[in-house]
Amino acid sequence: MLRLVLHGLRTRWVTLAGSFLALALGVGIVATTGLALAATFAGPPQAPERFAAAPVVVRGEDEVRVRTPAGVRTQKLTDPRPVPAAVAARLAGLGRTELDRTFAVSGGGADGASGRASGAMAGHPWSVAAATPYRLLSGRAPSAPGEVVVAAGTGSAGDRITLTTPAGPGRWTVTGTVRPAPFERAVFFTEEDAARLSPDIDAVVVHAAPARVRAAVGEDSGLAVLTGDDRRRADPDPDRDAEALVSVNALLGTAAGITAFVSVFVVASTFSFAVAQRRREFGLLRMAGATPGQVRRLVYAEAALVGLLASAAGCRLGLSGAPRLAHWLVHQGLAPAWFAVGDQNWPLHTAFWTGLAVALTGAVAAAHRAGRVRPAEALRDAAVDSGTMPPVRVVLGAAVLLTGAVLVVLGLVQDPAGLLKRKTYTTQPMLLITGCALFAPVLVRPALRLLTWLPARLPGATGLLVRENASAGLRRTAAVAAPVLVTVALAASLMGTRATIDAAEAAEAHGQVTADFVATEEHGDVPQEFVDRARRIEGTRVSASRATSVTVLEEGTALIRSDARAVDPADAAAVSALPVVAGRLTGLDDDSIVVNEEWETHRVGDRVRVWLGDGREVTLRVAAVLATGTGDNGVYLTPRHAAGAGVDRVEIAVRAGADRRAVERELRAAGRATGTEVLTRDAWAAAGAPGGGSTRTGLLMILAIALVYTGIALANTQVMATADRVRDFAVLRLAGATGAQVLRLAGAEALAVVAVGAGLGGAVAALNLLGVRAALGRLGVPAAVVVPWEAVGAVVAVSAALAVVFAVLPASFALRTRPVELAGARE
């Protein structure tokens, strides 16, 4: 048996080359992503960055901790409470202290060419710099009002720069520079200026024994005493690395899963087509006395040998590719700067055995078909394929399609919002795609007839020959069309679903804001001076809101945090059209809350226990309930529960009868005076429209993988098919066709088959996108389906080019032999 297997591999290496490449690539991608995934599980310990030189740091707790029957649950707080002045005074009695105040600063420019200040920065008092990595590179520390120290590259000593602080824009003198830090762009003010701009104390650096500090702070104070590596909790955005690793984990996991799916499909398709080509060979083996079991074992042995070789090659590819993938993730900003592949071995073992399992799984159907070949097949030389859909494949395809349809229907009935989640819309479409791919031999013939109906009736024989050749070689046609179907369906389903959801979210946000103008501050708070000036403009209705959060305990064990917005209910009702399904927004007061339908407690009048953004626990009455929508409909509170958050959005509506142009002029003048950007409603909605990010990057990576597999499948199938068509080409040549005409026919047939695959893939994608549209309709979100024509067009164009190239090139080599010799060729 082994000798027969090795002889078969040696004589049919072209046939198995596609399976080897597809499997090696699949194992390589699984190994690469696995090694990168392993690196996300155990990153190096992260030392404190900003307060690396501070012995003890006291700040507000950044977590809420709730004891449940399943243990203590925690959630991050968005607005840790400041350190009370009384506590800071007690700490000062223990030893030297530095008070830290952090506030948003943005720059407008510097006088002269020596420096330039621009973008988002963080303001601090100079006294706290001693506890941080910042040291003077040039100049001196700020000592008088209006003086600052900036990071090198932002300005130079002696520059006059414009900075927008919580008090508005102003001119400041640079007295010195410090070395830039990777975690923030700092601007240092005098202690007096910092206290004026940001009265709250965010943290206190204490030079005393930690035990004495804890005793001075006291228990249940809502303050944390940080030492050692815990000082990292006081860094700017201390969870950014962990959140980035979670995104990388999801991205790589999805890529590995879809790689396994596509590789199984391609390998199974390749083995199936190869077995169909070897019917006469298997028939001869049966005539020579081979049993069906021996024929099946022959196919399994070939698959196992190919699987072993391809898996070994793929693991080697993974070892080379994983460091490059890690570098790319860091370069794209998707992973932390320290991210690198470690020395874990388990991803290589997983990839190797997965590759072998994929090879054997892909050969199951082929081995079963090979075992059913009868001895009489050795005498057959049929030109037309028949029996291309065995009952097992029909049952399997129907089961997969039915499962996919049932999941969509159940999702629409029970949880339409769940269909919009990334894990669902990246995995669930695979069922419909797989089902339609299994039915490809049945679907290809009518689709091909429909596509070639007009060309077959045009003058000349090309259209008719394309239709008849493709219909006669149905297995070949299905083998070429199926990978195109999968890739087009993936591109249209994944990219289209994401684009449709993005458009729905943008439309939902645009529809909920009825204000004519919106003023926001991305990196800080909108100055109170702007709010006051906007309120004084005749003919306006102004709503100033604050972003915060609330945390609720659901089902006794799940601690869930929701984004919240603190508003004045009367003002908010005048500038918004929230999707209220029960109660009234104007019923909101200091003892109540507005929730959405996703909350466990969402009946008007019920009371719910929540933790505010600074950790305070309160019990509030449900005043109104919002529709779930796309998932961005958050919670609304009054400013009393804003946990100290500043105004970050101001919505201005022009009253009926007021002069809109005059209002706009005054608003923009107020914006210029306070350093606040004023946008129209449409411009604000466009600026905040979702899109891009790691999700799009991940989808593009998946499509690139699928496209590579499509190229391998097309090349392999077309090369294998050419060996069977040399006699057809010879007959055409003997009938008077020139070599160029034969090549054009081969290219036209390849294009027709790709068009069939693209059409079927588009139909599958349409079903998936209609499911998403139905889910949005169930949620009451008006949205149209967005078709990613650019991505689909690129996939179809690349597939068509590959199909034509790999159809024409082997045919051109075959045509070099004399037609008389080709006509007499036998298998």
Coordinates of C-alpha atoms in Angstrom, one line a residue, residues 462-663:
T462 CA -17.9 30.8 -28.7
G463 CA -20.9 31.4 -26.5
L464 CA -22.4 28.1 -27.4
L465 CA -19.2 26.2 -26.7
V466 CA -18.7 28.0 -23.4
R467 CA -22.1 26.9 -22.2
E468 CA -21.8 23.3 -23.4
N469 CA -18.2 22.8 -22.2
A470 CA -19.0 24.2 -18.8
S471 CA -22.2 22.2 -18.5
A472 CA -20.5 19.0 -19.6
G473 CA -17.6 19.3 -17.2
L474 CA -19.9 20.0 -14.2
R475 CA -17.5 18.8 -11.6
R476 CA -14.8 21.0 -13.0
T477 CA -17.2 24.0 -13.2
A478 CA -18.4 23.5 -9.6
A479 CA -14.8 23.1 -8.4
V480 CA -13.9 26.5 -9.9
A481 CA -17.1 28.3 -9.0
A482 CA -17.2 27.1 -5.3
P483 CA -14.1 29.0 -4.0
V484 CA -15.3 32.1 -5.8
L485 CA -18.7 31.7 -4.2
V486 CA -17.2 31.4 -0.8
T487 CA -14.9 34.4 -1.2
V488 CA -17.5 36.7 -2.7
A489 CA -20.0 35.7 -0.1
L490 CA -17.5 36.3 2.7
A491 CA -16.5 39.7 1.3
A492 CA -20.1 40.9 0.8
S493 CA -21.4 39.4 4.0
L494 CA -18.7 40.5 6.4
M495 CA -17.9 43.9 4.9
G496 CA -21.6 44.6 4.1
T497 CA -22.8 43.7 7.5
R498 CA -20.2 45.9 9.2
A499 CA -21.0 48.8 6.8
T500 CA -24.8 48.4 7.3
I501 CA -24.5 48.4 11.1
D502 CA -22.2 51.5 10.9
A503 CA -24.7 53.3 8.7
A504 CA -27.5 52.3 11.0
E505 CA -25.6 53.6 14.1
A506 CA -24.9 56.9 12.3
A507 CA -28.5 57.3 11.2
E508 CA -29.7 56.4 14.7
A509 CA -27.4 59.0 16.3
H510 CA -28.4 61.6 13.7
G511 CA -32.1 61.0 14.2
Q512 CA -31.9 61.3 18.0
V513 CA -30.3 64.8 17.9
T514 CA -32.6 67.5 16.8
A515 CA -30.4 70.4 17.8
D516 CA -29.2 72.7 15.0
F517 CA -25.6 73.0 16.4
V518 CA -23.4 70.8 18.5
A519 CA -20.2 71.8 20.4
T520 CA -18.0 69.1 21.7
E521 CA -14.5 68.7 23.2
E522 CA -12.8 65.5 22.3
H523 CA -9.9 65.7 24.8
G524 CA -11.5 67.6 27.7
D525 CA -14.4 69.7 28.9
V526 CA -16.3 72.4 27.0
P527 CA -15.4 75.7 28.8
Q528 CA -18.2 76.9 31.1
E529 CA -17.7 80.4 29.5
F530 CA -18.9 78.9 26.2
V531 CA -22.0 77.4 27.8
D532 CA -22.9 80.7 29.5
R533 CA -22.4 82.7 26.3
A534 CA -24.5 80.2 24.3
R535 CA -27.3 80.5 26.8
R536 CA -27.3 84.3 26.5
I537 CA -27.7 84.2 22.7
E538 CA -31.3 85.3 21.9
G539 CA -33.4 82.6 20.3
T540 CA -31.5 79.5 21.5
R541 CA -32.3 76.5 23.6
V542 CA -29.1 75.0 25.1
S543 CA -28.6 71.5 26.6
A544 CA -25.2 70.9 28.3
S545 CA -24.5 67.3 29.0
R546 CA -21.8 65.2 30.7
A547 CA -20.5 61.7 29.9
T548 CA -20.4 59.3 32.8
S549 CA -21.3 55.7 33.5
V550 CA -23.4 53.6 35.8
T551 CA -22.9 50.0 36.9
V552 CA -25.7 47.6 37.8
L553 CA -25.8 44.1 39.2
E554 CA -28.1 41.8 37.1
E555 CA -29.2 38.3 37.8
G556 CA -27.4 38.5 41.2
T557 CA -23.9 37.8 39.7
A558 CA -23.3 39.9 36.6
L559 CA -21.9 43.4 37.2
I560 CA -22.5 45.4 34.0
R561 CA -21.3 48.9 33.2
S562 CA -23.3 51.1 30.8
D563 CA -22.4 54.5 29.3
A564 CA -24.5 57.3 30.7
R565 CA -25.2 60.9 30.0
A566 CA -26.1 63.5 32.7
V567 CA -28.6 66.0 31.3
D568 CA -31.2 68.6 32.4
P569 CA -34.4 66.7 31.3
A570 CA -36.2 69.8 30.1
D571 CA -33.3 71.1 28.0
A572 CA -32.5 67.6 26.7
A573 CA -36.1 67.0 25.6
A574 CA -35.9 70.3 23.5
V575 CA -32.8 69.2 21.5
S576 CA -33.3 65.5 21.1
A577 CA -35.8 62.8 20.0
L578 CA -34.8 59.8 22.1
P579 CA -36.6 56.5 21.3
V580 CA -38.7 56.4 24.5
V581 CA -41.0 53.3 24.6
A582 CA -42.3 53.9 28.1
G583 CA -42.5 56.9 30.5
R584 CA -41.3 60.4 29.7
L585 CA -37.8 61.9 29.5
T586 CA -39.2 65.0 31.2
G587 CA -40.1 62.8 34.2
L588 CA -36.3 62.4 35.0
D589 CA -35.3 64.0 38.3
D590 CA -32.6 63.6 40.9
D591 CA -34.3 60.4 42.3
S592 CA -34.7 58.6 38.9
I593 CA -32.9 57.2 35.9
V594 CA -33.7 56.5 32.2
V595 CA -32.6 53.0 31.1
N596 CA -33.0 50.9 27.9
E597 CA -34.8 47.7 27.2
E598 CA -31.6 45.6 27.7
W599 CA -31.7 46.2 31.4
E600 CA -33.0 43.5 33.6
T601 CA -35.1 46.1 35.4
H602 CA -36.8 48.2 32.8
R603 CA -40.3 48.9 34.0
V604 CA -41.3 52.4 34.7
G605 CA -41.7 53.0 38.4
D606 CA -39.4 50.1 39.5
R607 CA -36.4 51.0 41.6
V608 CA -32.9 49.8 40.7
R609 CA -29.7 49.8 42.6
V610 CA -26.8 51.3 40.7
W611 CA -23.2 52.5 41.2
L612 CA -22.3 55.8 39.7
G613 CA -19.2 56.7 37.8
D614 CA -17.3 57.6 41.0
G615 CA -18.4 54.4 42.9
R616 CA -21.3 55.9 44.9
E617 CA -24.2 53.5 45.4
V618 CA -27.7 54.8 44.9
T619 CA -31.1 53.4 44.4
L620 CA -33.1 55.2 41.6
R621 CA -36.6 54.9 40.2
V622 CA -37.0 54.1 36.5
A623 CA -38.5 57.2 34.9
A624 CA -38.5 56.2 31.2
V625 CA -37.3 53.3 29.1
L626 CA -35.5 53.6 25.7
A627 CA -35.6 51.2 22.8
T628 CA -32.5 49.0 22.5
G629 CA -31.6 50.2 19.0
T630 CA -28.2 49.2 17.7
G631 CA -26.9 49.0 21.3
D632 CA -25.7 52.6 21.7
N633 CA -28.8 53.9 23.5
G634 CA -27.4 54.4 26.9
V635 CA -28.6 55.7 30.3
Y636 CA -29.7 59.2 31.3
L637 CA -29.2 60.8 34.7
T638 CA -29.4 64.3 36.1
P639 CA -26.2 66.3 36.7
R640 CA -26.4 65.6 40.4
H641 CA -25.3 62.0 39.6
A642 CA -22.6 63.0 37.1
A643 CA -19.8 62.0 39.5
G644 CA -17.9 65.2 38.9
A645 CA -17.7 64.9 35.1
G646 CA -17.4 68.1 33.2
V647 CA -19.6 69.2 30.3
D648 CA -18.3 67.5 27.1
R649 CA -21.2 68.2 24.7
V650 CA -23.4 71.2 24.2
E651 CA -26.4 71.0 21.9
I652 CA -28.0 74.2 20.7
A653 CA -31.5 74.4 19.1
V654 CA -32.7 77.5 17.3
R655 CA -36.1 78.5 18.5
A656 CA -38.9 79.0 16.0
G657 CA -38.8 82.5 14.5
A658 CA -35.2 83.2 15.5
D659 CA -32.6 84.2 13.0
R660 CA -30.6 81.1 12.4
R661 CA -27.7 82.9 10.6
A662 CA -27.4 85.4 13.5
V663 CA -27.4 82.6 16.0

